[in-house]
Coordinates of C-alpha atoms and ligand atoms in Angstrom, one line a residue:
M13 CA 56.4 -156.6 -38.8
D14 CA 53.3 -154.5 -39.5
F15 CA 54.4 -150.9 -40.3
N16 CA 50.9 -149.5 -39.6
L17 CA 50.0 -148.4 -36.2
T18 CA 47.0 -150.2 -34.8
E19 CA 43.8 -148.5 -33.8
D20 CA 44.9 -148.6 -30.2
Q21 CA 48.3 -147.1 -30.9
L22 CA 46.6 -144.3 -32.8
A23 CA 44.4 -143.6 -29.9
F24 CA 47.4 -143.8 -27.4
R25 CA 49.2 -141.2 -29.7
E26 CA 46.2 -138.9 -29.7
A27 CA 45.9 -139.0 -25.9
A28 CA 49.6 -138.4 -25.4
R29 CA 49.5 -135.6 -28.0
A30 CA 46.5 -133.9 -26.3
F31 CA 48.2 -134.2 -22.9
A32 CA 51.6 -132.9 -24.2
V33 CA 50.0 -130.0 -26.0
K34 CA 47.9 -128.9 -23.0
S35 CA 50.1 -129.6 -20.0
M36 CA 53.7 -129.6 -21.3
E37 CA 54.3 -127.5 -24.4
P38 CA 53.0 -124.2 -23.0
H39 CA 55.4 -124.5 -20.1
A40 CA 58.4 -126.1 -21.5
A41 CA 60.3 -122.9 -22.2
S42 CA 59.8 -121.6 -18.7
W43 CA 60.7 -125.0 -17.1
D44 CA 64.0 -124.7 -19.1
D45 CA 64.6 -121.1 -18.2
E46 CA 63.8 -121.3 -14.5
H47 CA 65.1 -124.9 -14.1
I48 CA 61.6 -126.1 -12.8
F49 CA 61.1 -129.9 -12.2
P50 CA 57.4 -130.0 -13.0
V51 CA 56.3 -132.5 -10.3
D52 CA 52.6 -131.6 -10.6
V53 CA 52.7 -132.3 -14.3
L54 CA 54.4 -135.7 -13.6
K55 CA 51.6 -136.6 -11.3
E56 CA 49.1 -135.7 -14.1
A57 CA 51.1 -137.8 -16.4
G58 CA 50.7 -140.5 -13.8
E59 CA 47.0 -140.1 -13.9
M60 CA 47.2 -140.7 -17.7
G61 CA 49.1 -143.9 -17.1
F62 CA 52.4 -142.5 -18.5
M63 CA 54.4 -143.2 -15.3
G64 CA 54.0 -146.9 -15.8
I65 CA 53.5 -147.4 -19.5
Y66 CA 55.1 -150.8 -19.7
T67 CA 54.6 -151.8 -16.1
P68 CA 52.0 -154.7 -15.8
E69 CA 48.4 -153.7 -15.2
A70 CA 48.3 -155.9 -12.1
L71 CA 50.7 -153.5 -10.5
G72 CA 49.0 -150.4 -11.6
G73 CA 50.7 -149.8 -15.0
M74 CA 49.3 -149.7 -18.4
G75 CA 50.9 -153.0 -19.4
L76 CA 51.6 -151.8 -22.9
S77 CA 54.3 -152.9 -25.3
R78 CA 57.6 -151.2 -26.1
L79 CA 56.2 -150.2 -29.5
D80 CA 53.2 -148.6 -27.8
T81 CA 55.6 -146.9 -25.4
S82 CA 57.6 -145.4 -28.2
V83 CA 54.4 -144.1 -29.8
I84 CA 53.4 -142.3 -26.6
V85 CA 56.8 -141.1 -25.6
E86 CA 57.4 -139.5 -29.0
E87 CA 54.5 -137.2 -28.4
L88 CA 55.6 -136.2 -24.9
A89 CA 59.1 -135.5 -26.2
A90 CA 57.8 -133.3 -29.1
A91 CA 56.5 -130.9 -26.4
C92 CA 59.5 -131.2 -24.0
P93 CA 62.3 -133.7 -24.6
S94 CA 63.8 -133.1 -21.2
T95 CA 60.6 -133.9 -19.2
A96 CA 59.7 -136.8 -21.4
A97 CA 63.2 -138.2 -20.8
F98 CA 62.7 -138.1 -17.0
I99 CA 59.4 -139.8 -17.5
T100 CA 61.1 -142.5 -19.4
I101 CA 63.9 -143.0 -16.7
H102 CA 61.1 -143.3 -14.1
N103 CA 59.4 -145.9 -16.4
M104 CA 62.7 -147.8 -16.7
A105 CA 63.3 -148.0 -13.0
T106 CA 59.6 -148.9 -12.3
W107 CA 59.8 -151.7 -14.8
M108 CA 62.9 -153.1 -13.2
V109 CA 61.3 -153.3 -9.8
A110 CA 58.0 -154.7 -11.3
S111 CA 59.9 -157.4 -13.3
F112 CA 62.6 -158.6 -10.8
A113 CA 61.6 -157.6 -7.2
S114 CA 59.9 -160.0 -4.7
D115 CA 56.1 -160.0 -4.8
D116 CA 56.0 -158.2 -1.5
L117 CA 58.3 -155.5 -2.6
K118 CA 56.5 -155.1 -5.9
Q119 CA 53.1 -154.8 -4.2
D120 CA 54.5 -152.3 -1.8
I121 CA 56.0 -149.8 -4.2
V122 CA 55.2 -150.4 -7.8
P123 CA 51.6 -149.1 -7.8
K124 CA 52.8 -145.9 -6.2
L125 CA 55.5 -145.5 -8.9
A126 CA 53.1 -146.4 -11.7
S127 CA 50.7 -143.9 -10.6
G128 CA 53.3 -141.1 -10.3
E129 CA 52.6 -140.7 -6.6
W130 CA 56.3 -141.6 -6.1
L131 CA 59.2 -140.8 -8.5
A132 CA 62.2 -143.0 -9.1
S133 CA 65.8 -142.5 -10.0
Y134 CA 68.1 -145.0 -11.7
C135 CA 71.5 -145.1 -9.9
L136 CA 74.3 -146.8 -11.8
T137 CA 77.0 -144.3 -12.7
E138 CA 79.8 -143.5 -10.3
P139 CA 82.5 -140.8 -10.3
G140 CA 85.0 -143.6 -11.4
A141 CA 82.6 -145.8 -13.3
G142 CA 80.8 -144.4 -16.3
S143 CA 81.0 -146.3 -19.6
D144 CA 82.7 -149.1 -17.6
A145 CA 79.7 -149.4 -15.3
A146 CA 80.7 -152.9 -14.1
S147 CA 83.6 -151.5 -12.3
L148 CA 81.3 -149.7 -9.8
R149 CA 82.6 -149.5 -6.3
T150 CA 79.5 -148.6 -4.1
K151 CA 79.5 -151.4 -1.6
A152 CA 76.5 -153.2 0.0
V153 CA 77.6 -155.4 2.9
R154 CA 75.2 -157.9 4.4
D155 CA 74.6 -157.5 8.2
G156 CA 72.0 -159.9 9.5
D157 CA 68.6 -159.0 7.9
S158 CA 70.1 -155.7 6.4
Y159 CA 72.5 -154.4 3.9
V160 CA 74.7 -151.5 4.8
I161 CA 75.5 -149.4 1.7
N162 CA 78.5 -147.0 1.3
G163 CA 79.6 -145.2 -1.9
S164 CA 78.6 -142.4 -4.2
K165 CA 76.7 -142.1 -7.5
V166 CA 77.0 -139.3 -9.9
F167 CA 74.8 -137.6 -12.6
I168 CA 71.6 -139.1 -11.2
S169 CA 68.5 -137.8 -13.0
G170 CA 65.8 -136.6 -10.6
A171 CA 68.1 -137.1 -7.6
G172 CA 67.0 -135.0 -4.6
S173 CA 63.5 -134.8 -5.9
T174 CA 62.6 -138.5 -6.2
D175 CA 61.3 -140.9 -3.6
I176 CA 62.9 -144.1 -4.5
L177 CA 66.4 -144.9 -5.7
V178 CA 66.8 -148.1 -7.7
L179 CA 70.5 -148.5 -7.1
M180 CA 73.3 -150.9 -8.2
A181 CA 75.9 -151.7 -5.6
R182 CA 78.7 -154.3 -5.2
T183 CA 77.8 -157.3 -3.1
G184 CA 80.8 -159.4 -4.3
A185 CA 84.5 -159.0 -3.9
A186 CA 86.2 -155.8 -5.2
D187 CA 87.3 -157.7 -8.3
S188 CA 84.0 -159.5 -8.9
G189 CA 83.1 -157.4 -12.0
A190 CA 79.6 -157.6 -13.3
K191 CA 78.8 -160.8 -11.5
G192 CA 79.3 -159.1 -8.1
I193 CA 76.7 -156.4 -8.5
S194 CA 73.2 -156.4 -7.0
T195 CA 70.2 -154.0 -7.3
F196 CA 68.4 -152.4 -4.4
V197 CA 65.3 -150.3 -3.8
I198 CA 66.3 -147.6 -1.4
P199 CA 63.9 -144.9 0.0
A200 CA 65.5 -141.6 -1.1
N201 CA 65.3 -140.0 2.3
S202 CA 67.0 -142.9 4.2
E203 CA 69.4 -141.9 6.9
G204 CA 73.0 -141.6 5.6
I205 CA 72.0 -140.3 2.1
S206 CA 73.0 -136.8 1.1
Y207 CA 72.7 -135.1 -2.3
G208 CA 75.0 -132.8 -4.2
K209 CA 74.1 -129.6 -5.9
N210 CA 71.9 -129.6 -8.9
E211 CA 74.5 -129.8 -11.7
E212 CA 74.6 -126.9 -14.1
K213 CA 73.9 -128.5 -17.4
M214 CA 73.7 -127.5 -21.1
G215 CA 70.1 -128.7 -21.3
W216 CA 67.7 -131.1 -19.6
H217 CA 66.9 -128.1 -17.3
S218 CA 63.4 -129.4 -16.4
Q219 CA 65.0 -132.1 -14.3
P220 CA 67.6 -132.0 -11.6
T221 CA 70.9 -134.0 -11.9
R222 CA 72.7 -134.6 -8.7
M223 CA 75.5 -136.7 -7.1
I224 CA 74.3 -139.0 -4.2
N225 CA 76.5 -140.0 -1.3
L226 CA 75.6 -143.0 0.8
E227 CA 77.2 -143.3 4.2
N228 CA 76.2 -146.4 6.2
V229 CA 72.8 -146.5 4.7
R230 CA 70.9 -149.5 6.1
I231 CA 68.1 -151.2 4.2
P232 CA 66.3 -154.5 4.8
V233 CA 67.5 -157.5 2.8
T234 CA 63.9 -157.6 1.4
N235 CA 64.7 -154.5 -0.6
R236 CA 67.1 -156.4 -2.8
V237 CA 65.7 -156.7 -6.4
G238 CA 66.5 -160.2 -7.7
E239 CA 69.2 -162.4 -6.4
E240 CA 72.6 -161.3 -5.2
G241 CA 74.8 -161.0 -8.3
D242 CA 72.0 -160.4 -10.8
G243 CA 72.1 -156.7 -10.4
F244 CA 74.2 -155.8 -13.4
A245 CA 72.1 -158.0 -15.7
I246 CA 68.9 -156.3 -14.4
A247 CA 70.4 -152.9 -14.9
M248 CA 71.3 -153.8 -18.5
K249 CA 67.8 -155.2 -19.2
G250 CA 66.4 -152.0 -18.0
L251 CA 68.7 -150.1 -20.3
D252 CA 67.6 -152.0 -23.4
G253 CA 64.2 -150.4 -23.1
G254 CA 65.7 -147.1 -21.7
R255 CA 67.9 -146.7 -24.8
L256 CA 64.8 -147.0 -27.1
N257 CA 63.1 -144.5 -24.8
I258 CA 65.9 -142.0 -25.1
A259 CA 66.1 -142.6 -28.8
T260 CA 62.3 -141.9 -28.9
C261 CA 62.8 -138.7 -27.0
S262 CA 65.2 -137.6 -29.8
L263 CA 62.5 -138.6 -32.4
G264 CA 60.0 -136.4 -30.7
G265 CA 62.3 -133.4 -30.5
A266 CA 63.4 -133.8 -34.1
Q267 CA 59.8 -134.2 -35.3
A268 CA 58.8 -131.0 -33.6
A269 CA 61.9 -129.1 -35.0
L270 CA 61.3 -130.4 -38.5
L271 CA 57.7 -129.2 -38.6
R272 CA 58.7 -125.8 -37.3
A273 CA 61.4 -125.5 -40.0
R274 CA 58.9 -126.6 -42.7
N275 CA 56.5 -123.9 -41.6
Y276 CA 59.2 -121.3 -41.3
M277 CA 60.2 -122.0 -44.9
H278 CA 56.9 -121.0 -46.0
E279 CA 56.7 -117.9 -43.8
R280 CA 60.2 -116.4 -44.2
E281 CA 61.0 -114.5 -47.5
Q282 CA 64.5 -113.5 -48.7
F283 CA 65.5 -112.4 -52.2
G284 CA 61.8 -111.8 -52.9
K285 CA 60.8 -115.5 -52.3
P286 CA 59.9 -117.8 -49.5
L287 CA 62.7 -119.9 -48.3
A288 CA 60.6 -122.9 -49.5
A289 CA 61.4 -121.8 -53.1
F290 CA 65.1 -122.5 -52.8
Q291 CA 66.0 -125.9 -54.0
A292 CA 69.1 -126.2 -51.7
L293 CA 66.7 -125.7 -48.7
Q294 CA 64.1 -128.1 -50.2
F295 CA 66.8 -130.8 -50.4
K296 CA 67.9 -130.1 -46.8
L297 CA 64.3 -130.6 -45.6
A298 CA 63.9 -133.7 -47.7
D299 CA 67.1 -135.2 -46.1
M300 CA 65.9 -134.3 -42.7
A301 CA 62.5 -136.0 -43.1
T302 CA 64.2 -139.1 -44.7
N303 CA 66.7 -139.5 -41.9
L304 CA 64.0 -139.0 -39.3
V305 CA 61.7 -141.7 -40.8
A306 CA 64.7 -144.1 -41.0
A307 CA 65.5 -143.4 -37.3
R308 CA 61.9 -144.0 -36.3
Q309 CA 61.8 -147.3 -38.1
M310 CA 64.9 -148.4 -36.4
V311 CA 63.5 -147.5 -33.0
R312 CA 60.3 -149.4 -33.8
L313 CA 62.3 -152.4 -34.9
G314 CA 64.2 -152.4 -31.7
A315 CA 60.9 -152.1 -29.8
F316 CA 59.5 -155.0 -31.9
K317 CA 62.4 -157.1 -31.1
L318 CA 62.2 -156.4 -27.4
D319 CA 58.5 -157.1 -27.4
Q320 CA 59.2 -160.5 -29.1
G321 CA 61.9 -161.3 -26.6
D322 CA 64.3 -161.7 -29.6
T323 CA 67.8 -162.8 -28.6
E324 CA 69.2 -159.9 -30.6
A325 CA 67.1 -157.3 -29.0
T326 CA 70.1 -155.7 -27.1
L327 CA 71.9 -155.4 -30.4
H328 CA 68.9 -153.7 -32.1
C329 CA 68.3 -151.4 -29.1
A330 CA 72.0 -150.3 -29.2
M331 CA 71.9 -149.7 -33.0
A332 CA 68.6 -147.8 -32.8
K333 CA 69.8 -145.6 -29.8
R334 CA 73.1 -144.8 -31.6
F335 CA 71.5 -144.0 -35.0
A336 CA 68.4 -142.1 -33.8
T337 CA 70.1 -139.9 -31.2
D338 CA 72.8 -138.9 -33.8
V339 CA 70.5 -138.4 -36.7
C340 CA 67.9 -136.5 -34.7
F341 CA 70.5 -134.2 -33.2
D342 CA 71.5 -133.4 -36.8
V343 CA 67.8 -132.9 -37.8
V344 CA 67.4 -130.4 -35.0
N345 CA 70.6 -128.6 -35.9
D346 CA 69.5 -128.3 -39.5
A347 CA 66.2 -127.0 -38.4
L348 CA 68.0 -124.4 -36.3
Q349 CA 70.1 -123.5 -39.4
L350 CA 66.9 -123.1 -41.6
H351 CA 65.7 -120.5 -39.1
G352 CA 68.9 -118.4 -39.6
G353 CA 69.7 -116.1 -36.7
Y354 CA 66.3 -116.6 -35.2
G355 CA 67.1 -120.2 -34.6
Y356 CA 69.8 -119.1 -32.2
I357 CA 67.5 -116.9 -30.3
R358 CA 65.8 -118.2 -27.1
E359 CA 62.4 -116.9 -28.2
Y360 CA 62.2 -119.8 -30.6
P361 CA 62.5 -123.4 -29.2
L362 CA 65.1 -124.7 -31.6
E363 CA 68.1 -124.0 -29.4
R364 CA 66.3 -125.7 -26.5
Y365 CA 65.6 -128.8 -28.5
L366 CA 69.3 -128.8 -29.6
R367 CA 70.5 -128.4 -26.0
D368 CA 68.1 -131.1 -24.8
L369 CA 68.9 -133.7 -27.4
R370 CA 72.7 -133.3 -27.1
V371 CA 72.9 -135.4 -24.0
H372 CA 71.0 -138.3 -25.6
Q373 CA 74.2 -139.1 -27.4
I374 CA 76.0 -139.4 -24.1
L375 CA 73.7 -141.1 -21.5
E376 CA 72.2 -144.6 -21.1
G377 CA 75.5 -145.7 -22.6
T378 CA 77.4 -143.3 -24.9
N379 CA 77.1 -143.7 -28.6
E380 CA 80.7 -145.0 -28.6
I381 CA 79.6 -147.8 -26.2
M382 CA 76.6 -148.5 -28.5
R383 CA 79.1 -149.0 -31.3
L384 CA 81.1 -151.3 -29.0
I385 CA 78.0 -153.4 -28.4
V386 CA 77.1 -153.7 -32.1
A387 CA 80.7 -154.5 -33.1
R388 CA 81.3 -157.1 -30.5
R389 CA 78.1 -158.9 -31.6
L390 CA 79.1 -158.6 -35.3
L391 CA 82.6 -159.9 -34.6
D392 CA 81.0 -163.0 -32.8
N393 CA 79.7 -165.9 -34.8
G394 CA 76.2 -165.7 -36.2
V395 CA 76.5 -162.3 -37.8
A396 CA 73.8 -163.1 -40.4
E397 CA 71.2 -164.0 -37.8
A398 CA 72.0 -160.9 -35.7
I399 CA 71.3 -158.3 -38.3
Q400 CA 68.7 -160.0 -40.6
Ligands
FAD518 C1 72.5 -135.1 -17.8 C2 72.9 -136.4 -17.4 C3 72.0 -137.3 -16.8 C4 72.4 -138.7 -16.4 N1 71.5 -139.5 -15.7 C5 71.9 -140.7 -15.3 C6 71.1 -141.4 -14.4 O1 69.9 -141.1 -14.1 N2 71.6 -142.6 -13.9 C7 72.9 -143.0 -14.1 O2 73.2 -144.1 -13.6 N3 73.7 -142.3 -15.0 C8 73.3 -141.1 -15.5 N4 74.1 -140.3 -16.3 C9 75.4 -140.8 -16.6 C10 75.7 -141.3 -18.0 O3 75.1 -142.5 -18.2 C11 77.3 -141.3 -18.2 O4 77.7 -140.0 -18.2 C12 77.7 -142.0 -19.4 O5 77.4 -143.5 -19.3 C13 79.2 -141.8 -19.7 O6 80.0 -142.1 -18.6 P1 81.1 -141.0 -18.2 O7 80.4 -139.6 -18.2 O8 81.7 -141.5 -17.0 O9 82.1 -141.0 -19.5 P2 83.3 -141.9 -19.6 O10 82.9 -143.3 -19.5 O11 84.5 -141.4 -18.9 O12 83.7 -141.7 -21.2 C14 84.4 -140.6 -21.7 C15 84.4 -140.7 -23.3 O13 85.2 -141.9 -23.6 C16 84.4 -142.7 -24.5 N5 84.8 -144.1 -24.1 C17 84.8 -144.7 -22.9 N6 85.2 -146.0 -23.0 C18 85.3 -146.2 -24.2 C19 85.7 -147.4 -25.0 N7 85.9 -148.6 -24.5 N8 85.8 -147.3 -26.4 C20 85.5 -146.1 -27.0 N9 85.2 -145.0 -26.3 C21 85.0 -145.0 -25.0 C22 83.0 -142.4 -24.1 O14 82.1 -142.8 -25.1 C23 83.0 -140.9 -23.9 O15 83.1 -140.3 -25.2 C24 73.7 -139.1 -16.7 C25 74.6 -138.2 -17.4 C26 74.2 -137.0 -17.7 C27 75.2 -136.0 -18.4

């Protein structure tokens, strides 16, 4: 693995940084304060290609690797982790349709998603099925050329403001587990769909999170993504990349917080000296930087494994997600501490970064579930190959 970014990756990083600094950073605080979902900026991101970063070019995406994606997303997240995170969820859902839907369905909807004209939600979690997602109960029953879908989804990012739901539902018997689940593309305004209130959250205020109820929602059979029974595997394949994306959003937030802390250490004086003169604080900054770089390397290793189609990619994505989201949350918390009381005040963005990054330890599989994935693999045969 080459640790240097290529010329192209450096150019993507530059373009993403310029976009983030111009179109996201100046507004991030007010999006947070006023709970604004910045749809216009998402459309602008679409014009840049950022709504279909790893979607094939033939379907209107940029056709880039997961490593390239991580380089781009980190810059967006440095400006606004919450908005960048929605962009990545949209990318994940778009990639799932682009990779597994029929040619007609792909041609119909993926170009509109990749351009940002339409927005997508990823709908897996249910009130009774979170970490144990394979126990989901939303049912899709075949009726001639249609499926009729009944059930509810909870905590769905973007719900109520997106155009397409990429939704996992049970097509098998109640006890069919992961093998009885299928994936569907559902127009978000279909008859029978209703949305709950925008959940009041600790962070991620620049994107809505809502419950979705589905009552006799009828969609054509052609809206199924992949074969009947393949839906859980498709959802998990989406999440391998999704977990790297969320980990990358943590990297961006932590990088921005660390730079602010570093600058503040030069500006702020106490006991007649800048904070930068106190060795205890120098050591804290050194540890923050060291942990951040380690986390970034793990994310890039996971991305490399995914790009290579490595059989252990899922393991590496889970390790990277667990490590990066934990470490980066701590980096932001330390950056806040280095700002003293000002870190706690909303005029500074540290507390926003902290609130935004906290949920990365919970969603797209909690960090406990990441440990479960890693431990299960290690306790299988073939441990050496898995982690070498
Ligand atoms: C802001 C936000 C946005 C979200 N967006 C989406 C979205 O767009 N689409 C979507 O489908 N979902 C979304 N989610 C849902 C998210 O993925 C789930 O909240 C998450 O998977 C955890 O499920 P749960 O909340 O039901 O917790 P539970 O599964 O009930 O877990 C509760 C606690 O128990 C732990 N736990 C559970 N099982 C085990 C075990 N076997 N071993 C050890 N510990 C265990 C968990 O780690 C957790 O700490 C979102 C959630 C939030 C908060």
